[in-house]
XYZ file of C-alpha atoms in Angstrom:
737
model
C -50.147 6.663 -18.050
C -54.148 6.658 -17.662
C -56.302 5.625 -20.526
C -57.245 9.038 -21.368
C -53.859 10.130 -22.160
C -53.348 6.933 -24.072
C -56.566 7.754 -26.131
C -54.981 11.201 -26.659
C -51.738 10.379 -27.892
C -53.257 7.659 -30.270
C -55.248 10.724 -31.793
C -52.094 13.019 -31.752
C -49.612 10.485 -33.239
C -51.420 10.398 -36.541
C -51.513 14.245 -36.903
C -47.887 14.427 -36.149
C -47.033 11.815 -38.820
C -48.967 13.768 -41.381
C -47.277 17.195 -40.462
C -43.911 15.278 -40.636
C -42.265 13.060 -42.754
C -41.366 10.726 -39.646
C -41.487 11.239 -35.978
C -38.252 10.749 -34.171
C -38.228 8.938 -30.984
C -35.918 9.555 -28.038
C -35.795 6.873 -25.102
C -34.595 7.913 -21.685
C -33.750 5.254 -19.014
C -33.342 6.248 -15.447
C -30.915 5.130 -12.712
C -31.968 2.794 -10.110
C -28.969 0.070 -9.571
C -30.348 -3.520 -9.915
C -34.067 -2.005 -10.480
C -32.868 -1.069 -13.898
C -33.039 -4.297 -14.975
C -36.557 -3.578 -15.830
C -35.522 -1.520 -18.776
C -34.672 -4.568 -20.594
C -38.176 -6.018 -20.136
C -39.744 -2.801 -21.525
C -37.029 -2.743 -24.475
C -38.224 -6.284 -25.402
C -41.920 -5.099 -25.927
C -40.538 -1.998 -27.864
C -38.704 -4.286 -30.216
C -41.736 -6.532 -30.479
C -43.967 -3.830 -31.574
C -41.319 -2.684 -34.374
C -40.686 0.793 -32.861
C -37.458 2.302 -33.636
C -35.510 4.339 -31.269
C -33.644 7.347 -32.706
C -31.828 8.685 -29.702
C -30.927 7.224 -26.212
C -30.013 8.658 -23.047
C -29.475 7.322 -19.468
C -28.079 7.614 -16.248
C -26.142 4.770 -14.034
C -27.898 1.603 -14.812
C -29.945 3.267 -17.496
C -26.921 4.350 -19.093
C -25.429 0.929 -19.315
C -28.705 -0.745 -20.475
C -28.984 2.000 -23.017
C -25.328 1.964 -24.040
C -25.506 -1.631 -24.846
C -28.683 -1.203 -26.844
C -27.229 1.817 -28.655
C -24.178 -0.101 -29.700
C -26.306 -2.960 -31.255
C -27.201 -5.362 -28.544
C -30.828 -6.671 -28.689
C -32.880 -6.702 -25.548
C -32.721 -10.605 -25.464
C -28.873 -10.336 -25.784
C -28.764 -7.979 -22.726
C -31.010 -10.051 -20.800
C -28.949 -13.078 -21.259
C -25.766 -11.087 -20.192
C -27.596 -10.013 -17.122
C -28.640 -13.623 -16.338
C -25.304 -15.150 -16.884
C -23.139 -12.737 -15.050
C -22.460 -12.824 -11.268
C -22.927 -9.064 -11.012
C -22.099 -8.826 -7.321
C -18.871 -10.410 -7.743
C -18.070 -8.198 -10.524
C -18.649 -5.084 -8.562
C -16.778 -6.319 -5.675
C -13.677 -6.326 -7.907
C -12.837 -10.204 -7.154
C -9.759 -10.828 -8.921
C -9.010 -14.616 -9.611
C -6.357 -16.058 -7.300
C -4.492 -17.166 -10.449
C -3.856 -13.454 -11.261
C -2.447 -12.604 -7.736
C 1.284 -12.529 -7.373
C 3.205 -15.387 -5.648
C 3.988 -12.935 -2.730
C 0.447 -12.097 -2.062
C -0.913 -15.668 -2.345
C 2.027 -16.800 0.098
C 1.873 -14.083 2.681
C -1.188 -11.544 2.173
C -4.461 -14.012 2.367
C -4.796 -13.845 6.083
C -6.709 -10.909 6.737
C -10.523 -9.515 6.365
C -10.123 -5.963 6.373
C -7.458 -3.845 4.527
C -7.175 -0.034 4.647
C -4.870 2.259 2.981
C -2.188 4.485 4.973
C -1.188 7.854 3.606
C 0.864 10.520 5.227
C 0.799 8.499 8.664
C -2.976 8.538 8.603
C -5.318 5.382 8.179
C -7.589 6.044 5.662
C -10.776 4.681 3.816
C -11.296 3.713 0.230
C -13.495 6.035 -1.891
C -15.737 2.943 -2.757
C -16.227 -0.643 -1.949
C -14.696 -1.274 -5.325
C -12.410 0.346 -7.704
C -14.620 -0.876 -10.379
C -11.694 -2.486 -12.577
C -13.602 -5.686 -13.344
C -16.850 -3.509 -14.257
C -14.724 -1.373 -16.851
C -13.130 -4.781 -18.137
C -16.341 -6.201 -18.535
C -17.870 -3.431 -20.219
C -14.745 -3.076 -22.675
C -15.420 -6.510 -23.679
C -18.948 -6.120 -24.306
C -18.411 -3.175 -26.557
C -15.458 -4.348 -28.220
C -17.365 -4.384 -31.651
C -17.856 -0.349 -31.339
C -14.373 0.607 -29.801
C -13.271 2.464 -32.942
C -16.336 4.807 -32.341
C -15.532 7.831 -30.246
C -18.465 10.090 -30.837
C -21.354 8.517 -29.271
C -23.767 10.003 -32.090
C -21.947 7.841 -34.572
C -23.226 4.659 -32.616
C -25.956 2.755 -34.466
C -28.270 4.508 -32.078
C -26.978 8.056 -31.136
C -26.621 7.955 -27.333
C -25.449 9.952 -24.299
C -25.322 9.500 -20.668
C -24.975 11.767 -17.575
C -22.375 11.757 -14.591
C -21.724 14.067 -11.577
C -18.591 16.194 -11.104
C -17.690 15.181 -7.692
C -16.185 18.417 -6.845
C -18.654 20.701 -8.081
C -22.003 18.565 -7.765
C -22.581 19.660 -11.472
C -24.121 17.346 -14.252
C -21.817 16.215 -16.838
C -23.112 14.977 -20.000
C -21.012 12.330 -21.755
C -21.177 12.137 -25.690
C -17.593 11.232 -26.702
C -14.438 9.503 -25.625
C -14.420 6.014 -24.557
C -17.805 4.491 -24.364
C -17.023 1.749 -21.446
C -15.325 4.495 -19.271
C -18.361 6.740 -19.829
C -20.568 3.923 -18.643
C -18.388 3.258 -15.784
C -18.478 6.997 -14.750
C -22.287 7.334 -15.052
C -22.920 3.983 -12.857
C -20.317 4.852 -10.232
C -22.693 4.554 -7.425
C -21.466 6.543 -4.091
C -19.608 4.263 -1.713
C -19.996 1.166 -3.957
C -17.761 2.210 -6.997
C -14.813 4.454 -7.071
C -15.236 7.696 -9.000
C -13.595 7.851 -12.620
C -11.551 10.513 -13.836
C -12.211 11.832 -17.463
C -10.947 15.138 -19.110
C -9.751 15.918 -15.610
C -13.045 15.777 -14.056
C -13.661 13.457 -11.253
C -17.064 11.876 -12.002
C -19.468 9.715 -9.948
C -22.982 8.512 -10.492
C -24.969 10.801 -12.702
C -28.065 10.139 -10.575
C -26.991 12.748 -7.826
C -27.340 15.397 -10.289
C -29.831 14.000 -12.995
C -31.154 10.550 -12.439
C -33.536 10.884 -15.276
C -32.202 13.008 -18.074
C -35.344 13.951 -20.146
C -34.523 17.473 -20.299
C -31.058 16.499 -22.192
C -33.160 14.471 -24.681
C -35.406 17.421 -25.237
C -32.312 19.302 -26.412
C -31.771 16.657 -29.285
C -34.916 17.717 -31.000
C -36.816 14.600 -30.843
C -40.532 14.495 -31.585
C -41.661 11.988 -29.086
C -39.896 11.099 -25.602
C -40.403 7.849 -23.939
C -39.078 7.461 -20.417
C -38.724 4.462 -18.507
C -38.595 5.265 -14.723
C -37.376 2.818 -12.108
C -36.928 5.272 -9.450
C -38.142 4.466 -6.011
C -40.215 6.709 -3.757
C -39.266 8.736 -0.524
C -39.166 6.544 2.630
C -42.165 6.953 5.027
C -41.626 7.669 8.969
C -41.630 4.306 10.020
C -38.948 3.260 7.387
C -36.556 5.715 8.624
C -34.950 3.288 11.067
C -30.923 3.939 10.494
C -28.608 6.647 9.810
C -28.163 5.116 6.419
C -31.946 5.331 5.598
C -31.643 9.009 6.705
C -28.582 9.802 4.404
C -30.396 7.987 1.659
C -33.600 10.162 2.125
C -31.580 13.256 2.202
C -29.739 12.490 -0.963
C -33.363 11.554 -2.473
C -35.037 14.731 -1.615
C -33.616 16.716 -4.612
C -33.180 13.731 -6.959
C -36.879 12.919 -6.812
C -37.821 16.649 -6.812
C -36.046 17.098 -10.078
C -37.346 13.705 -11.603
C -41.182 15.018 -10.945
C -40.119 17.850 -13.043
C -38.535 15.638 -15.701
C -41.634 13.393 -15.873
C -43.875 16.272 -16.908
C -41.532 16.589 -20.215
C -42.391 13.027 -21.161
C -44.642 12.229 -23.953
C -44.872 8.482 -22.415
C -44.036 7.821 -18.825
C -43.421 3.917 -18.073
C -42.903 3.388 -14.505
C -42.416 -0.458 -13.456
C -43.439 -1.333 -10.159
C -40.017 -2.207 -8.641
C -40.369 -0.608 -5.437
C -40.130 -3.692 -3.418
C -36.655 -4.190 -4.912
C -33.448 -1.992 -3.683
C -30.435 -0.980 -5.804
C -28.501 -3.813 -4.956
C -31.149 -6.539 -5.531
C -28.761 -8.423 -7.916
C -30.246 -11.676 -6.750
C -33.690 -10.852 -7.906
C -32.796 -10.506 -11.634
C -35.539 -12.644 -12.885
C -38.342 -11.090 -11.185
C -37.109 -7.543 -12.067
C -36.912 -8.322 -15.620
C -40.524 -9.826 -15.575
C -41.866 -6.692 -14.099
C -40.172 -4.898 -16.951
C -41.924 -7.278 -19.448
C -45.281 -6.762 -17.712
C -44.991 -2.994 -17.762
C -44.058 -2.964 -21.472
C -47.147 -4.882 -22.407
C -49.227 -2.351 -21.006
C -48.170 -0.104 -23.865
C -48.100 -2.435 -26.719
C -50.822 -0.515 -28.549
C -49.037 2.837 -27.921
C -45.602 1.344 -29.153
C -47.254 -0.057 -32.333
C -49.082 3.166 -33.200
C -45.801 4.811 -33.143
C -44.161 2.330 -35.041
C -46.547 2.482 -37.578
C -45.818 6.066 -38.426
C -42.111 5.076 -38.976
C -42.155 4.509 -42.478
C -38.539 4.704 -43.168
C -36.823 1.816 -41.012
C -33.086 1.890 -40.225
C -31.290 -1.587 -40.951
C -31.194 -3.114 -37.299
C -27.563 -3.537 -36.190
C -26.856 -6.947 -35.015
C -23.886 -7.148 -32.793
C -21.449 -10.372 -32.883
C -19.284 -9.952 -29.931
C -16.848 -13.010 -30.001
C -14.311 -12.089 -27.069
C -12.323 -15.275 -27.892
C -11.559 -14.248 -31.425
C -7.780 -13.224 -31.799
C -6.236 -10.134 -33.426
C -2.996 -8.863 -33.741
C -1.568 -6.010 -31.385
C 0.552 -3.746 -33.973
C 1.158 -0.954 -31.427
C 1.109 -0.370 -27.826
C 0.702 3.191 -26.524
C 1.196 3.656 -22.872
C 0.244 6.828 -20.990
C 0.017 8.008 -17.285
C 3.031 5.895 -15.782
C 5.463 7.749 -14.022
C 7.288 5.384 -11.148
C 6.745 2.371 -13.249
C 8.528 1.757 -16.507
C 6.868 0.419 -19.657
C 9.057 -2.611 -19.478
C 7.592 -3.361 -15.860
C 3.956 -2.668 -16.957
C 3.987 -4.890 -20.149
C 6.257 -7.346 -18.348
C 3.504 -7.801 -15.686
C 0.852 -7.942 -18.606
C 2.810 -10.370 -20.557
C 2.145 -8.463 -23.526
C 4.233 -6.900 -26.660
C 3.706 -5.604 -29.982
C 3.239 -8.575 -32.545
C 1.219 -10.446 -29.893
C -2.189 -12.208 -30.950
C -4.792 -11.752 -28.299
C -8.497 -11.721 -27.703
C -10.494 -9.216 -25.735
C -10.926 -11.834 -23.076
C -7.250 -12.349 -22.963
C -6.814 -8.628 -22.573
C -9.004 -8.588 -19.609
C -7.253 -11.203 -18.036
C -3.895 -9.543 -18.487
C -5.400 -6.322 -17.047
C -6.438 -8.287 -13.997
C -2.836 -9.349 -13.577
C -1.653 -5.828 -13.694
C -4.532 -4.654 -11.237
C -3.316 -7.566 -8.785
C -0.157 -5.771 -8.149
C -2.291 -3.102 -6.287
C 0.221 -0.506 -7.665
C -2.516 1.090 -9.918
C -5.618 2.956 -9.098
C -7.252 2.433 -12.401
C -6.392 0.864 -15.825
C -8.258 2.309 -18.818
C -7.552 1.045 -22.108
C -9.006 1.248 -25.615
C -8.569 -0.842 -28.899
C -8.710 0.778 -32.145
C -8.151 -0.349 -35.620
C -4.799 0.087 -36.830
C -2.402 -1.051 -39.935
C -2.244 -4.678 -39.461
C -4.333 -5.348 -36.424
C -5.449 -3.118 -33.492
C -3.654 -0.420 -31.964
C -3.787 -0.811 -27.756
C -3.926 2.715 -25.893
C -3.339 1.943 -22.246
C -3.868 4.645 -19.537
C -2.670 3.845 -16.029
C -3.184 5.878 -12.834
C -0.470 5.006 -10.474
C -1.350 4.368 -6.793
C 0.070 6.776 -4.608
C -0.753 4.686 -1.520
C 2.214 2.323 -0.751
C 1.207 1.185 2.524
C -1.714 -1.002 3.616
C -2.853 -2.086 7.445
C -5.002 -5.081 7.481
C -6.542 -7.007 10.389
C -7.875 -10.275 10.965
C -9.075 -12.447 13.703
C -8.627 -15.969 14.616
C -9.247 -18.882 17.246
C -8.067 -22.510 17.264
C -7.386 -24.928 20.078
C -3.593 -24.655 20.029
C -2.725 -20.892 19.677
C -6.284 -19.702 21.150
C -7.312 -16.388 20.456
C -5.542 -14.000 18.133
C -5.737 -10.831 16.528
C -3.559 -10.014 13.440
C -2.399 -6.722 12.215
C -0.877 -6.771 9.057
C 1.525 -3.997 7.853
C 2.186 -4.145 4.020
C 4.449 -1.631 2.444
C 5.580 -1.193 -1.134
C 8.730 0.263 -2.550
C 10.237 0.683 1.020
C 13.852 0.876 -0.152
C 13.734 -0.099 -3.918
C 11.005 0.460 -6.655
C 10.265 -3.270 -6.783
C 10.420 -4.425 -3.170
C 7.758 -5.325 -0.589
C 7.435 -5.709 3.000
C 4.644 -7.788 5.246
C 4.997 -7.726 8.762
C 2.131 -9.805 10.858
C 1.845 -9.081 14.265
C -0.450 -11.490 16.322
C -1.895 -10.281 19.684
C -3.557 -12.843 21.836
C -2.952 -15.697 23.963
C 0.348 -16.591 21.972
C 2.018 -13.400 20.908
C 3.624 -14.032 17.428
C 5.220 -12.162 14.547
C 6.170 -12.987 10.813
C 8.272 -10.381 8.642
C 8.721 -10.937 5.145
C 10.737 -8.710 3.007
C 11.116 -9.376 -0.777
C 12.814 -7.747 -3.647
C 10.856 -9.120 -6.710
C 13.308 -9.290 -9.827
C 10.557 -11.266 -11.837
C 12.032 -14.026 -13.747
C 15.563 -13.045 -12.742
C 16.920 -14.204 -9.245
C 14.995 -12.361 -6.565
C 16.062 -11.995 -2.825
C 14.369 -11.923 0.481
C 14.708 -12.066 4.236
C 12.324 -13.383 6.763
C 12.052 -13.225 10.581
C 9.572 -15.137 12.714
C 8.731 -15.578 16.271
C 6.195 -18.230 17.370
C 5.296 -19.837 20.558
C 2.437 -22.318 21.811
C 1.657 -24.508 24.960
C 0.106 -27.824 24.416
C 0.020 -31.347 26.009
C 2.081 -33.555 23.848
C 3.702 -36.872 23.747
C 7.178 -35.056 23.051
C 9.854 -37.907 23.245
C 10.393 -41.493 24.100
C 11.474 -40.714 27.529
C 7.886 -39.750 28.592
C 4.978 -42.230 28.121
C 2.154 -39.760 29.032
C 1.219 -36.283 27.685
C 3.192 -33.322 29.188
C 2.537 -29.732 28.841
C 5.111 -28.426 26.480
C 6.037 -24.662 25.955
C 7.373 -24.483 22.571
C 8.938 -21.231 21.122
C 10.568 -20.718 17.948
C 12.772 -17.540 16.730
C 13.796 -18.063 13.104
C 15.703 -15.956 10.561
C 16.341 -16.663 7.056
C 17.986 -15.238 4.119
C 16.775 -16.776 0.657
C 16.937 -16.256 -3.182
C 14.380 -17.340 -5.333
C 12.782 -17.456 -8.934
C 8.963 -17.176 -9.593
C 7.199 -18.392 -12.783
C 3.742 -17.495 -13.900
C 2.854 -16.183 -10.383
C 2.014 -19.897 -9.427
C 5.686 -21.425 -8.986
C 8.546 -20.534 -6.738
C 11.982 -22.176 -6.390
C 14.916 -21.176 -4.397
C 17.656 -21.607 -1.781
C 18.822 -20.027 1.369
C 20.420 -20.031 4.949
C 18.169 -20.307 7.889
C 19.100 -19.849 11.692
C 16.714 -21.222 14.389
C 16.563 -20.723 18.098
C 14.475 -23.181 19.897
C 13.482 -23.507 23.541
C 11.164 -26.436 24.461
C 10.538 -26.795 27.977
C 8.043 -28.398 30.520
C 6.731 -27.509 34.151
C 5.163 -30.976 34.406
C 7.779 -33.568 33.370
C 9.150 -33.914 36.648
C 7.352 -33.834 39.967
C 9.248 -31.346 41.886
C 7.625 -28.352 39.873
C 11.076 -27.502 38.215
C 11.260 -26.622 34.637
C 12.609 -29.336 32.533
C 14.518 -27.684 29.566
C 14.493 -30.188 26.501
C 16.208 -27.811 24.200
C 17.445 -24.294 24.114
C 19.778 -24.161 21.182
C 20.511 -22.383 17.873
C 20.487 -24.503 14.699
C 22.058 -23.383 11.403
C 20.628 -25.009 8.092
C 20.924 -24.472 4.349
C 17.492 -25.279 2.438
C 16.034 -25.413 -0.840
C 12.329 -25.382 -1.897
C 9.845 -25.833 -4.508
C 6.016 -24.543 -4.494
C 3.584 -24.608 -6.915
C 0.274 -23.100 -6.099
C -2.643 -23.381 -8.744
C -5.508 -23.546 -6.357
C -8.361 -21.233 -7.185
C -9.106 -20.154 -3.548
C -6.939 -20.522 -0.303
C -9.712 -21.834 1.524
C -12.275 -24.462 0.201
C -10.421 -25.121 -3.004
C -12.415 -26.467 -5.939
C -9.875 -27.009 -8.558
C -6.131 -26.914 -9.004
C -3.053 -28.495 -7.347
C -0.529 -27.467 -4.638
C 3.203 -28.706 -4.494
C 5.455 -27.984 -1.678
C 9.001 -29.828 -1.591
C 11.850 -28.993 0.633
C 15.319 -30.059 1.751
C 17.041 -29.068 4.808
C 20.662 -29.700 5.725
C 21.414 -29.192 9.506
C 24.960 -27.985 9.513
C 25.482 -26.635 12.959
C 24.229 -26.393 16.412
C 25.343 -25.329 19.743
C 23.326 -28.176 21.358
C 26.328 -29.976 22.429
C 27.546 -27.061 24.539
C 24.206 -26.716 26.390
C 23.606 -30.449 27.202
C 24.672 -30.115 30.998
C 21.687 -27.762 31.159
C 19.211 -30.070 29.289
C 16.823 -32.761 30.696
C 18.543 -36.100 31.527
C 18.904 -38.345 28.801
C 19.169 -35.817 26.186
C 21.635 -36.336 23.454
C 23.772 -34.098 21.323
C 23.843 -32.631 17.876
C 25.156 -34.339 14.714
C 24.709 -33.354 11.168
C 21.888 -34.540 9.186
C 19.399 -33.709 6.439
C 15.731 -33.885 5.856
C 13.469 -34.005 2.620
C 10.000 -33.908 2.914
C 7.195 -32.686 0.484
C 3.227 -32.274 0.002
C 1.102 -32.620 -3.110
C -2.470 -31.771 -3.138
C -5.150 -31.812 -5.857
C -8.828 -30.633 -6.077
C -11.462 -31.213 -8.576
C -15.384 -30.546 -8.566
C -18.170 -32.550 -10.154
C -22.059 -32.783 -10.063
C -22.814 -29.127 -10.887
C -19.996 -27.929 -8.724
C -21.771 -29.169 -5.774
C -18.939 -31.886 -4.557
C -15.380 -31.247 -4.410
C -12.823 -33.957 -3.916
C -9.424 -33.002 -2.355
C -6.703 -35.287 -2.294
C -3.435 -34.833 -0.223
C -0.366 -36.920 0.031
C 2.686 -35.950 2.353
C 5.866 -37.594 3.068
C 9.114 -36.935 4.829
C 12.374 -38.627 5.483
C 15.398 -38.017 7.627
C 18.797 -38.910 5.890
C 21.428 -39.658 8.566
C 20.938 -39.832 12.533
C 18.777 -37.148 14.427
C 19.436 -38.557 17.864
C 17.923 -35.645 19.640
C 14.497 -35.984 18.277
C 13.810 -32.077 18.286
C 13.104 -32.083 14.604
C 11.330 -35.496 14.247
C 8.132 -35.477 12.373
C 5.058 -35.056 14.705
C 1.667 -35.990 13.401
C -1.711 -35.068 15.144
C -4.205 -32.391 15.656
C -6.046 -30.167 13.062
C -3.963 -26.966 12.961
C -3.150 -25.523 9.492
C -0.563 -23.114 11.078
C 1.681 -25.647 12.596
C 5.634 -24.579 12.364
C 8.640 -26.890 11.569
C 7.750 -30.463 11.371
C 4.174 -30.522 13.203
C 1.581 -31.879 10.712
C -1.909 -32.279 11.246
C -3.508 -35.855 11.120
C -7.181 -36.384 12.047
C -8.131 -39.026 14.911
C -4.913 -38.123 16.990
C -3.883 -35.450 19.173
C -0.881 -33.127 18.352
C 2.323 -34.914 18.230
C 0.756 -38.360 18.859
C 2.732 -40.026 16.044
C 6.427 -39.160 16.008
C 9.337 -40.353 14.263
C 12.115 -39.628 11.706
C 10.124 -40.235 8.597
C 6.432 -40.535 7.441
C 3.897 -40.671 5.135
C 0.347 -39.418 5.014
C -2.584 -39.550 2.764
C -5.938 -37.781 3.097
C -9.142 -38.152 1.202
C -11.419 -35.312 1.509
C -14.974 -35.066 0.037
C -16.847 -31.837 0.540
C -20.281 -30.894 -0.270
C -21.896 -27.441 -0.908
C -25.609 -27.353 0.051
C -25.916 -23.688 -0.107
C -23.204 -20.948 -1.346
C -20.388 -20.474 1.178
C -21.819 -23.590 3.077
C -19.904 -26.885 3.130
C -20.142 -30.228 4.758
C -17.109 -32.526 4.852
C -16.258 -36.178 5.194
C -12.548 -36.920 5.901
C -10.407 -40.243 5.904
C -6.592 -39.907 6.473
C -4.085 -42.754 6.619
C -0.302 -42.360 7.809
C 2.526 -44.160 9.651
C 5.618 -42.720 11.476
C 8.652 -44.833 11.707
C 12.591 -44.617 11.734
C 12.228 -45.600 7.917
C 8.762 -45.974 6.567
C 10.223 -47.152 3.424
C 12.099 -50.112 4.851
C 11.473 -53.162 2.952
C 8.128 -54.717 3.668
C 7.098 -52.279 6.130
C 5.451 -49.418 4.030
C 1.967 -50.506 5.055
C 3.099 -52.020 8.364
C 1.042 -50.665 11.812
C -0.707 -48.093 9.483
C -2.852 -45.528 11.446
C -6.188 -43.926 10.463
C -8.503 -41.128 11.400
C -11.598 -39.970 10.385
C -13.571 -36.515 10.558
C -17.088 -35.040 9.601
C -17.338 -31.264 9.762
C -19.122 -28.034 8.680
C -17.534 -25.054 7.111
C -18.796 -21.466 6.267
C -17.111 -18.825 4.433
C -17.559 -15.377 6.139
C -16.304 -11.857 5.798
C -13.711 -12.498 8.699
C -12.479 -15.847 7.224
C -13.671 -19.307 7.462
C -15.474 -21.006 10.353
C -14.956 -24.585 10.757
C -16.358 -27.289 13.161
C -15.019 -30.787 12.850
C -15.599 -33.968 14.926
C -12.548 -36.459 14.692
C -11.899 -39.990 15.872
C -9.956 -43.114 15.182
C -10.614 -46.744 15.502
C -6.832 -47.384 16.890
C -8.226 -46.011 20.323
C -11.294 -44.377 22.335
C -10.127 -40.615 22.104
C -12.503 -38.332 20.427
C -11.642 -34.772 19.331
C -13.811 -31.556 18.535
C -11.835 -29.010 16.513
C -12.944 -25.528 15.747
C -11.173 -22.504 14.190
C -12.607 -18.983 13.360
C -10.907 -16.972 10.880
C -8.299 -17.397 8.359
C -5.134 -19.449 9.756
C -2.011 -17.478 10.874
């Protein structure tokens, strides 16, 4: 606004005040993504001037900021919320690993890209995120007004705008669930999934009306203030990509209509935020500061209007204690078809009579979201007889199949491309199948089928084929490394029980077919076969996983305890075909386990990860086939291969072992890690033999750099041991599989 208009407005306002009892002021906030943070800065100046807002309307981020202000949040409170919350993580719908199912943590954390499969065709998601975390966040924030369904009854009357995705028409939202309305208005195309309200599929209101001044005119207010954070059309030299062209086309109509809306304003405030984008979430402070500066330029105008507002409403002060508990006296569930109320409430771990907080409810909703069985979960909490009534609406996911992909490289398996096929409800309502197929230098597959009965006994079947080729010290008959081809075909049936998504214990039967051979053991170029036998064993296991991340964990612990009884093998029948000196099979057992814990300190910069592993053979395992084999770095080893820094694969071999590892990791920047590692261990026939626990201990050390990327971790490590002169470089790309 130029100086002449300001002076004219200062002359007009007293006349309006004289003609009317009191001018009613409407405030309109435009959409603009992260640029909308500037709204808060202007609101701070409005409050300082004592200007009372009588009606608020907004679109997208303007709707979210306006809705919070209408509900009773002060600009300073809104500013603190923006600064404290990781908005990008919120939008990405990141779910805490703690909330994921045990099946997902065990078998589905290996891929970088996941796409839905429906009617035999691979599709694309409607948005980068379902927006469930955004809805949960808004529901928590707006808990103090959750009993208000008519937005005109809020401390400040409010409306927001969304777009009907089927017709392209504008939809004004003034009733219903306030969090859901804000979520719909802010459903930025391609970023957040659209939202269904009253049988209309709604997306970001900016497409139809990004600056709804005309809708504010309809409310009969006397003065309309508009805060406009929209950008401008791109110049010719800025149109450098398909994305920029599409953005320009969408913006033609949006900006044309906005220009018309500006003409209807009494006061137009346009913060200079053109250098920022709709996703400049890391520039919060700068955008907020620009909003304050823009507001200061209108201080005298704000003050003049405030002076005419003789009757002041009592300012609502919101107290949103999300940790405060209340009683759930009724639960009403709607929208479920395939999944029963018992299943849904069981996953939520919620029943009538429970005492919970809003934060508890959000966590429980995340647990249900993590099942991937629901497109959206909406909920309202309303005052009831003794506490609150929970109204829960679920929209079930009609996509049961997902195809995922990952890329990996390491020094043992070389290059591999993982294709993961995940199918829910294949044969039963509560079953799940995951099939990993690896194409690359070493073809592998891993199939997991599981019928999940929750706390009750659950059942599963797994099948695996794994093969690799490496230079190893295979057994005591060879003093030098030989090139060994190792292939494993394993099938198992098992029963297990899971507790709290972090603990599983069970038992089963396992049939293993091993073929181990070498072309370099003898000098006559003939293949030497060390084993080509079947083994049947029974097993039991206990696994506890509370790590916050599968890679680079910062807190939590992990337990993996196993018992195997090798009951039968046809190795004795195959002895004539095996290498000279091979011995037969006799029954024996093995017990081994791993315990790891992680803790982070010094402003979350340093993480200490400590791991202990131990294994014993009970009885004589004369063939050495299942001896414990320490060495190398790979974390996708099978059977009794165990990584140990400072030594090559299978360098330390015997019937029992112990190992301890001390890992200090430093995070200089987000997703970047520097590591210093020391490990110590010993392999012997019996490492617990009296007086020999610390005899002939081997040690190895490593330093390295790691990076989290969209395709998984990238790690480079240099390893050595004072026990010998060998040095090793380890490199891996992508998730381990």
